[in-house]
Structure formats: C-alpha cells, structure tokens
mmCIF file of C-alpha atoms in Angstrom:
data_model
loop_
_atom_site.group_PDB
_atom_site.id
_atom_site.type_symbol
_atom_site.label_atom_id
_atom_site.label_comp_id
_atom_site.label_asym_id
_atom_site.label_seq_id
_atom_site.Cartn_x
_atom_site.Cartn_y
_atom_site.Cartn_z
ATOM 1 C CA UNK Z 1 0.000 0.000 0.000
ATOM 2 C CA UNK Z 2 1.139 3.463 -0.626
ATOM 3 C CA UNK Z 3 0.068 7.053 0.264
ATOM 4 C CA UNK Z 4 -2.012 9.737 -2.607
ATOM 5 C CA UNK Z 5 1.213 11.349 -3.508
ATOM 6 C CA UNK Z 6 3.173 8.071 -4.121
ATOM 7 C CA UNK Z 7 -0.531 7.151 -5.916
ATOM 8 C CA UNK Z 8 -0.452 10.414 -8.283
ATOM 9 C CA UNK Z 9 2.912 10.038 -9.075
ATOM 10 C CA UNK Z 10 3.134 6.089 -10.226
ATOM 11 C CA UNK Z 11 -0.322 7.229 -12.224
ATOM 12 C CA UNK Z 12 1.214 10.192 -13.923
ATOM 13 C CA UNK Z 13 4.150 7.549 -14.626
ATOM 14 C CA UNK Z 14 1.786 5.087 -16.223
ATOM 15 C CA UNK Z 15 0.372 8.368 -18.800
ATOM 16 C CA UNK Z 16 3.671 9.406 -19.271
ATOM 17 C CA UNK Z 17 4.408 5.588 -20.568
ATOM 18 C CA UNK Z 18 1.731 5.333 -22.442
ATOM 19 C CA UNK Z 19 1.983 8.388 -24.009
ATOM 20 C CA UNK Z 20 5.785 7.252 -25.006
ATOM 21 C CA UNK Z 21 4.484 4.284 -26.517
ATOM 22 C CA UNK Z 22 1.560 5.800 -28.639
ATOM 23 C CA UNK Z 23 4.508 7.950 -30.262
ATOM 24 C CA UNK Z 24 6.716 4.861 -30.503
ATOM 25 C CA UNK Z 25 3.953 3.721 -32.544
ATOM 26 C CA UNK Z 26 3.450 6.575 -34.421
ATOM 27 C CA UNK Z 27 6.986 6.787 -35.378
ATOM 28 C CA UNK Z 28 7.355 3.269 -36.654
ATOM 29 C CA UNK Z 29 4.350 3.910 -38.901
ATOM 30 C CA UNK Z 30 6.545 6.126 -40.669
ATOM 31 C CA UNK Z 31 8.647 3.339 -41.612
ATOM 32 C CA UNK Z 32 5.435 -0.018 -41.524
ATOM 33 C CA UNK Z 33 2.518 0.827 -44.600
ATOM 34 C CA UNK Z 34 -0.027 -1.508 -46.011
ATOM 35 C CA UNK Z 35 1.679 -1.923 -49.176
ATOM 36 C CA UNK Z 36 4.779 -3.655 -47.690
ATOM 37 C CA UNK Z 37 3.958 -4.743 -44.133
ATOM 38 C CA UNK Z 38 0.035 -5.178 -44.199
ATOM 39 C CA UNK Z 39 0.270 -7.080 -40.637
ATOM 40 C CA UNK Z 40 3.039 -5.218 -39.138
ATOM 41 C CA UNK Z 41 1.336 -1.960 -39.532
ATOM 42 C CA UNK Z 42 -2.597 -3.027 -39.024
ATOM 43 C CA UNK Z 43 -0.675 -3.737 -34.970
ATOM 44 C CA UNK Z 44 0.832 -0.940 -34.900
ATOM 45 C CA UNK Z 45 -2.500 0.845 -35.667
ATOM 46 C CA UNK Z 46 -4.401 -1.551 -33.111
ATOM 47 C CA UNK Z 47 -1.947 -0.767 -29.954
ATOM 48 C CA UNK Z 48 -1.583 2.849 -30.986
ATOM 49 C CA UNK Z 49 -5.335 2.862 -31.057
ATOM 50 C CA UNK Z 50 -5.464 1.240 -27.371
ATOM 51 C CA UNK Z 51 -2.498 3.887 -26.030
ATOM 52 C CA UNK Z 52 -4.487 6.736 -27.628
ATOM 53 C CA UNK Z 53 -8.114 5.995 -26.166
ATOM 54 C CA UNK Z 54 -6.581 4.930 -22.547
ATOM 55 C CA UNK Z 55 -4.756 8.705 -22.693
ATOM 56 C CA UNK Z 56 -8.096 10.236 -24.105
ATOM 57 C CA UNK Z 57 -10.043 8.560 -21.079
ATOM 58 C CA UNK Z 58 -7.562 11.194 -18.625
ATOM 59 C CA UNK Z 59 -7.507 14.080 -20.905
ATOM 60 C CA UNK Z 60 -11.027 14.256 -22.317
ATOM 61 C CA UNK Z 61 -8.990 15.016 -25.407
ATOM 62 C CA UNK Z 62 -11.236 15.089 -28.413
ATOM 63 C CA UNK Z 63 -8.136 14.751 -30.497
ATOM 64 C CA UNK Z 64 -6.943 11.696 -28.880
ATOM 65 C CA UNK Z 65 -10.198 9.799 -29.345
ATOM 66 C CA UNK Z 66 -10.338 10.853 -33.061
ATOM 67 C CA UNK Z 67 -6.821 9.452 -33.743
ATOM 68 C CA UNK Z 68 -7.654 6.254 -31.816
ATOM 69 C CA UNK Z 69 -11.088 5.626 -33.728
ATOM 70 C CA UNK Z 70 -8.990 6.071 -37.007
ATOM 71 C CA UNK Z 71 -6.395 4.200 -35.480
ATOM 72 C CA UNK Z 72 -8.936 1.117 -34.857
ATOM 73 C CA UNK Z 73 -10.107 1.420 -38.625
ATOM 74 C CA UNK Z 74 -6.814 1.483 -39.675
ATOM 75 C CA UNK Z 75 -6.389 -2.169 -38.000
ATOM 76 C CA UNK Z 76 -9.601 -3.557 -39.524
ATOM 77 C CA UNK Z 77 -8.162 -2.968 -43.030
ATOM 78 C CA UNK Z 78 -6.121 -6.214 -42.526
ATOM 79 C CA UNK Z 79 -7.315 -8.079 -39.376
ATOM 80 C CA UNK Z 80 -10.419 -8.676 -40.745
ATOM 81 C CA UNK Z 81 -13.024 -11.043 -39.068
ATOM 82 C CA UNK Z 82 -12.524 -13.975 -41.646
ATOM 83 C CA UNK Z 83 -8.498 -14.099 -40.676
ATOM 84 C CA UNK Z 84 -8.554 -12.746 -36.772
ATOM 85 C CA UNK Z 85 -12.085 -13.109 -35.961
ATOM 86 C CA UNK Z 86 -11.616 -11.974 -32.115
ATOM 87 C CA UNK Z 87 -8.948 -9.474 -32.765
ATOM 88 C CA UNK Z 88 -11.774 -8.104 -35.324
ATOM 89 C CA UNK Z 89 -14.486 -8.212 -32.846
ATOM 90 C CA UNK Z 90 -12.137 -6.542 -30.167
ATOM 91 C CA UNK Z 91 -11.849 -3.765 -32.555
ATOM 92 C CA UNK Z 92 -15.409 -3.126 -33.382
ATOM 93 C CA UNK Z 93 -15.746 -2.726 -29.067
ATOM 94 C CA UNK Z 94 -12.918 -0.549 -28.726
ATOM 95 C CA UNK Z 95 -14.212 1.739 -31.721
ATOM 96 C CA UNK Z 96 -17.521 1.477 -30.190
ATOM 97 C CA UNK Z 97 -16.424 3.263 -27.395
ATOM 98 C CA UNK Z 98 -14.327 5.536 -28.491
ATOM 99 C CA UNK Z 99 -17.070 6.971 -30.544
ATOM 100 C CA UNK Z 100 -19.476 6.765 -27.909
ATOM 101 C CA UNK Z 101 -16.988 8.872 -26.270
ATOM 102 C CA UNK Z 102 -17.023 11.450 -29.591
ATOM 103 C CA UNK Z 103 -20.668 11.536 -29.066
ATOM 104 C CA UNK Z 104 -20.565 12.978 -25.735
ATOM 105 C CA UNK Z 105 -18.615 16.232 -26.454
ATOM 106 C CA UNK Z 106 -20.556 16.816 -30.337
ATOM 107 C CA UNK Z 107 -23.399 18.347 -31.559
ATOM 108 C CA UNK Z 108 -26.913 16.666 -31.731
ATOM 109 C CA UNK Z 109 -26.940 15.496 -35.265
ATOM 110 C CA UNK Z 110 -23.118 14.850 -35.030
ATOM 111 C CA UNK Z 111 -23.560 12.795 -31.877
ATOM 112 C CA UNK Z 112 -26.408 10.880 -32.953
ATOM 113 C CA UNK Z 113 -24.692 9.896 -36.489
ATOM 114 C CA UNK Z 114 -21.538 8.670 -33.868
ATOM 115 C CA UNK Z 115 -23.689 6.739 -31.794
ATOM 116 C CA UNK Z 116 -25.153 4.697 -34.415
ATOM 117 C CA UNK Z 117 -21.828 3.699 -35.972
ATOM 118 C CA UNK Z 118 -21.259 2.927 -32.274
ATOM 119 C CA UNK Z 119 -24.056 0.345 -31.828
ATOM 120 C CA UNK Z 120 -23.181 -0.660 -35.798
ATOM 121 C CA UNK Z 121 -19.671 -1.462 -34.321
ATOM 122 C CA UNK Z 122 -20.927 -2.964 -30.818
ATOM 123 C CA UNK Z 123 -23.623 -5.541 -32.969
ATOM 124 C CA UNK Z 124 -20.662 -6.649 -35.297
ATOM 125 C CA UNK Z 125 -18.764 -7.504 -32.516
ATOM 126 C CA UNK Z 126 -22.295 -9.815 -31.065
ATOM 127 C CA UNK Z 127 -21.568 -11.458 -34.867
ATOM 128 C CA UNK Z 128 -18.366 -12.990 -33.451
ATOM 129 C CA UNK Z 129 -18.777 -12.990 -29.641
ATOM 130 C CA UNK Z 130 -20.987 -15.208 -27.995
ATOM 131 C CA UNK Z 131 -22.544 -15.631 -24.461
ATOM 132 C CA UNK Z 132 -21.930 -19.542 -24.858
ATOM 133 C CA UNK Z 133 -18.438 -19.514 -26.303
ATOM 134 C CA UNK Z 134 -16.827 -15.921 -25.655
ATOM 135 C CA UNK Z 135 -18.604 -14.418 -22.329
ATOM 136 C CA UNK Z 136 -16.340 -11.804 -21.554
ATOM 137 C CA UNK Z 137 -16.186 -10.778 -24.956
ATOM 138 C CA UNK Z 138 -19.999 -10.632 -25.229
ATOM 139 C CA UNK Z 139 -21.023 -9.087 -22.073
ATOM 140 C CA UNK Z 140 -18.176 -6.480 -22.995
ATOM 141 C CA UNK Z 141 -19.972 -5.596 -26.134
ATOM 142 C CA UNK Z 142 -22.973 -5.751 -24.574
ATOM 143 C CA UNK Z 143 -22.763 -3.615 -22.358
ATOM 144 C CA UNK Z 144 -20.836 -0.986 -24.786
ATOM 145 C CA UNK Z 145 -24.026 -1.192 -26.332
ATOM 146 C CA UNK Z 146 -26.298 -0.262 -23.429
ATOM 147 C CA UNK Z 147 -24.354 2.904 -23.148
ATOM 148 C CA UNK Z 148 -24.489 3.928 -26.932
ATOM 149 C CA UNK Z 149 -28.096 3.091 -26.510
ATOM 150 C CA UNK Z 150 -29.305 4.841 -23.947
ATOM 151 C CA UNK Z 151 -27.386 8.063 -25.433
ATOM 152 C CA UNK Z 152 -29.316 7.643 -28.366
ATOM 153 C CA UNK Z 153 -32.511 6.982 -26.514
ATOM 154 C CA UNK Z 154 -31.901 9.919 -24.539
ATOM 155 C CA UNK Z 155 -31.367 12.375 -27.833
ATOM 156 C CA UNK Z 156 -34.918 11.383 -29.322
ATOM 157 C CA UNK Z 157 -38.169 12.597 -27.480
ATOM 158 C CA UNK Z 158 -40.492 10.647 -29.461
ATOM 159 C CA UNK Z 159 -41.916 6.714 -29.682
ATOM 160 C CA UNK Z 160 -38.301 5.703 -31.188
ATOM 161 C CA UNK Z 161 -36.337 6.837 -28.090
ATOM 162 C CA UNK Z 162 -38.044 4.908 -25.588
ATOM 163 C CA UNK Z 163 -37.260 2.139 -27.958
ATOM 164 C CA UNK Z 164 -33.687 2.535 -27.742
ATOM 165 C CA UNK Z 165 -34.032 3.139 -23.896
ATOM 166 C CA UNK Z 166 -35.372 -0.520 -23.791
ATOM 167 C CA UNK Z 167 -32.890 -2.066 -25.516
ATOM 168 C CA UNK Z 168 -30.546 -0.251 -23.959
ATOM 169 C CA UNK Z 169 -32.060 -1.707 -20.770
ATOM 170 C CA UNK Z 170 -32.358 -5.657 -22.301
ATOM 171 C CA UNK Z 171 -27.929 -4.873 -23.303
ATOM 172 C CA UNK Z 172 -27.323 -4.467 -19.589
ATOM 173 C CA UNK Z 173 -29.555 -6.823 -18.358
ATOM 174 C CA UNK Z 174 -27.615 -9.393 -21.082
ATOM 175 C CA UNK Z 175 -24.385 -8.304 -20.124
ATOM 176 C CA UNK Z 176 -25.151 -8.793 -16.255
ATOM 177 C CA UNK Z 177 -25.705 -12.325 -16.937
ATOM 178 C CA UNK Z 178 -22.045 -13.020 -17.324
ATOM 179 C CA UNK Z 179 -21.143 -9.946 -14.658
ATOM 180 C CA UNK Z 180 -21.203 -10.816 -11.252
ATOM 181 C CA UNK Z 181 -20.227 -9.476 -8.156
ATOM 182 C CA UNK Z 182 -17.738 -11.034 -6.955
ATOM 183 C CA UNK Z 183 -15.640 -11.347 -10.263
ATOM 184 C CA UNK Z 184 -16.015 -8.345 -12.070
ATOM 185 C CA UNK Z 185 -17.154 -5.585 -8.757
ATOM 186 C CA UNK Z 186 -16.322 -2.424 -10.459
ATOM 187 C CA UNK Z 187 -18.292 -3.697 -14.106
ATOM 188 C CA UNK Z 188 -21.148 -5.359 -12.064
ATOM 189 C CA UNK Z 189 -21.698 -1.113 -9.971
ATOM 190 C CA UNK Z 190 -21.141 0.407 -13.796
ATOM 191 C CA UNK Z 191 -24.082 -1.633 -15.196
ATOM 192 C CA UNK Z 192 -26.296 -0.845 -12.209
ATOM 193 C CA UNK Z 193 -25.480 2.660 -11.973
ATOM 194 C CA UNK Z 194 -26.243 1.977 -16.158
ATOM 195 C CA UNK Z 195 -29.571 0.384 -15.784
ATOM 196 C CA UNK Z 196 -30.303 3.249 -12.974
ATOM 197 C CA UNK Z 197 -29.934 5.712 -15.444
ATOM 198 C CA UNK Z 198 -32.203 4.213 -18.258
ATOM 199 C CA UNK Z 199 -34.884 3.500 -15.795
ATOM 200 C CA UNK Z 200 -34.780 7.441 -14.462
ATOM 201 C CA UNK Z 201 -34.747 8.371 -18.109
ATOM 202 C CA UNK Z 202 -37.702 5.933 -19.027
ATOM 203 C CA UNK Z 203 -39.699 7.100 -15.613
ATOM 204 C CA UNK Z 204 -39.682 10.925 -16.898
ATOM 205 C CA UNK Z 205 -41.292 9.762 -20.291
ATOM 206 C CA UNK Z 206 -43.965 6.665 -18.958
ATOM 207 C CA UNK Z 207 -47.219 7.390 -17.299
ATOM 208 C CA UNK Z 208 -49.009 6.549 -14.053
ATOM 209 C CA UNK Z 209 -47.666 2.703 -12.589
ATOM 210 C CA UNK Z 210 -45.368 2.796 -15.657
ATOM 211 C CA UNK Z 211 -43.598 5.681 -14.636
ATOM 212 C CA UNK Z 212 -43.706 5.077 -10.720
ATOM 213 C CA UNK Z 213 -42.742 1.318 -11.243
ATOM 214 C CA UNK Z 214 -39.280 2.602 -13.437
ATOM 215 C CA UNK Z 215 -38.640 4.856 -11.027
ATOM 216 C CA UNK Z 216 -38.601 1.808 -8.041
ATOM 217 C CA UNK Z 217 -36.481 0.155 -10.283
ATOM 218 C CA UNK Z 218 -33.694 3.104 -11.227
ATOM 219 C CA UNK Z 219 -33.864 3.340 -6.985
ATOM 220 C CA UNK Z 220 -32.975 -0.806 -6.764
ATOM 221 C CA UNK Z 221 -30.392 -0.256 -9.214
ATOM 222 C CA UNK Z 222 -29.172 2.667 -7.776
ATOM 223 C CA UNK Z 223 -28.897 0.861 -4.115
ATOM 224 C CA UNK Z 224 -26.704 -2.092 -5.434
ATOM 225 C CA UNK Z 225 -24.104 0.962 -7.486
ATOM 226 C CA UNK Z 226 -23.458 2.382 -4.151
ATOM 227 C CA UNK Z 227 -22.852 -1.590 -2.821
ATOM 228 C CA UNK Z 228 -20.169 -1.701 -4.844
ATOM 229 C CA UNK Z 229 -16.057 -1.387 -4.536
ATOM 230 C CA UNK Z 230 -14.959 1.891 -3.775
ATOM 231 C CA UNK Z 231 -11.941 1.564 -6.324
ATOM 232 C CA UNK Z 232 -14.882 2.847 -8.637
ATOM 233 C CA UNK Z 233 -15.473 6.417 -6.865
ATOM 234 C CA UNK Z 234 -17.457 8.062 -9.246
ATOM 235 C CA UNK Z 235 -19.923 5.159 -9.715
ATOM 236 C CA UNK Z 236 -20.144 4.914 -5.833
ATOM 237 C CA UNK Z 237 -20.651 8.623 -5.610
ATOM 238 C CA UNK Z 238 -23.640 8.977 -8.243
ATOM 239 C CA UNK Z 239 -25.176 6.295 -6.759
ATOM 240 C CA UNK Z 240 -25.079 8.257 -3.262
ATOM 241 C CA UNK Z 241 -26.708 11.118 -5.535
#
C-alpha cells in the first residue's frame, strides 16, 4: 500500500508511458505501410489505437479519441473477421467506445450519427462474440451497447427513443448475466449505476404505474451501485446522488 502522492505520481508515470508508446507507434508507422507490411502496420495501428483511447479517457482530449477511432479502422483494413475473428471483434468494441466517447462532447446530429456507428460497431462484434463460447467478450460488447443506446434513446423525445431506452435496458440486463459481483465488482456497480440511469430516463417519459414502477427500479439499481467497490469512486458517488 502506498500514500495519494506516491498514488499520483506512479499514475502520472503510467500516462507518461503510455503516451511514449503511442509515439513509438506513431513513429514506426513512418517506416510499416499496407503496401509492404500489411500485418506489421494493421498492430501498430491496433496498440496505438489502445495507447491513444486509454490517454483520451484522462484528458477528455477530443483529439486523442479521433486518432484512436482512425487508429482502430486502420487495424480492420487487414485483421479482418474472416483471418482474426476476435482481434476483429475486439476492434469493433474498442471503436464502439471511443465513438461513444465522440458523441458525448458533439453536436446533436453529429452525436447521434456517432452513436449509431457505435451500436453498428458494438452488434458486429455480437456477430463474433458469444454468451456460450466468448462471455467476456460478449457481455463487454454488450454492455458498450447499453451505453451507446441509452445516449441515443436519450437524444430522441419521441416513440423511437423509448425504444432505444429498452434495448438499452435488455444490453445491460444481457451483459449482467455473465457480470457478477464477486468477479467483475467495479463492471457489475457500472451496469447498475447503467440500468439506474435508463430506468430514471424511461420514468420521466412513462405514465401513471409505468412511470412510478421505473422509477422503483432506477432506486434498486441505484442501491446495489453504491454496494459496490470503492476503487470505482465516481460510480459509488452517483449512486449516493
């Protein structure tokens, strides 16, 4: 164990690495292209594109998560699902996020049009994962998807948005089903706090039992966020909110 100063500084170590191996990456691109080292270079595009989005998750940089969603793109030129079928499907998650990410900090239309490339990416990825043979993989991508759905749920008003608020709801229930407690803490909070948050959405839009029934449910949801591991502060706090 180790005090918040020792903490800060082995974490501003770790960015510091990582942003010295993104530019290691970058520079050997310079050398690696697609017309003489297909493979070579579609890695170097897939760990550049994991260096970039772990530094964009710090800095918020808008930058950094554009470069890494090109960066993933870049990758799926070569490892394609027919040859690396769960390298592929690793991709399309990644670039899920990372655009789910985008969608945050852009403009309505901009954000919606990111989103759905986001569930786009997150559904190819279900093409290759499964709950039977690839759990980890699935509920990963499932639960990606919750998120991109219940952005895009929450950016339409009408019939369609409470659609996507469902789904968004039946992704993290899915994804729970291979998340539990004791194994995965911090993932198992996330998807309550998650499911929470779609059932407060859903409760502002529903009517009479409807709406009192999702808002019972975003409380029960709520409850078992705060429940879990404080090494996940902010999903601890908002549940205390």
């Amino acid at each position: 164990e180790f005090g918040e100063d020792e903490y800060n500084d082995r974490f501003d170590a770790a960015l510091q690495k990582l942003a010295e191996a993104q530019e290691a990456y970058r520079n050997a691109l310079t050398v690696f292209d697609f017309a003489t080292a297909p493979l070579d270079c579609a890695w170097l595009h897939y760990y550049r594109a994991d260096a970039l989005t772990e530094l964009a998750r710090h800095s918020g940089s808008r930058r950094q998560l554009a470069a890494a969603a090109l960066a993933s793109r870049q990758a799926a030129r070569v490892l394609v699902r027919k040859t690396h079928p769960l390298v592929w499907a690793d991709i399309q998650c990644s670039l899920a996020e990372v655009l789910s990410d985008l969608a945050d900090s852009s403009r309505d239309a901009d954000s919606v049009k990111l989103l759905r490339q986001a569930a786009q990416a997150c559904n190819h990825a279900l093409q290759v994962y499964t709950q039977k043979d690839h759990a980890p993989g699935w509920g990963f991508a499932q639960a990606t998807l919750a998120v991109v759905l219940y952005g895009l749920g929450c950016r339409d008003a009408g019939a369609s948005g409470l659609k996507h608020l469902k789904h968004a709801e039946q992704a993290a229930d899915a994804a729970l089903q291979v998340t539990t407690q004791a194994a995965m803490p911090v993932r198992w909070a996330g998807l309550h706090r998650a499911l929470a948050m779609i059932k407060l959405e859903q409760s502002g839009r529903l009517r009479g039992q409807d709406s009192t029934q999702a808002l019972k449910d975003a409380e029960r949801h709520a409850l078992r966020a705060v429940a879990g591991p404080r090494e996940d502060p902010s999903t601890w706090a908002w549940g205390q909110t």
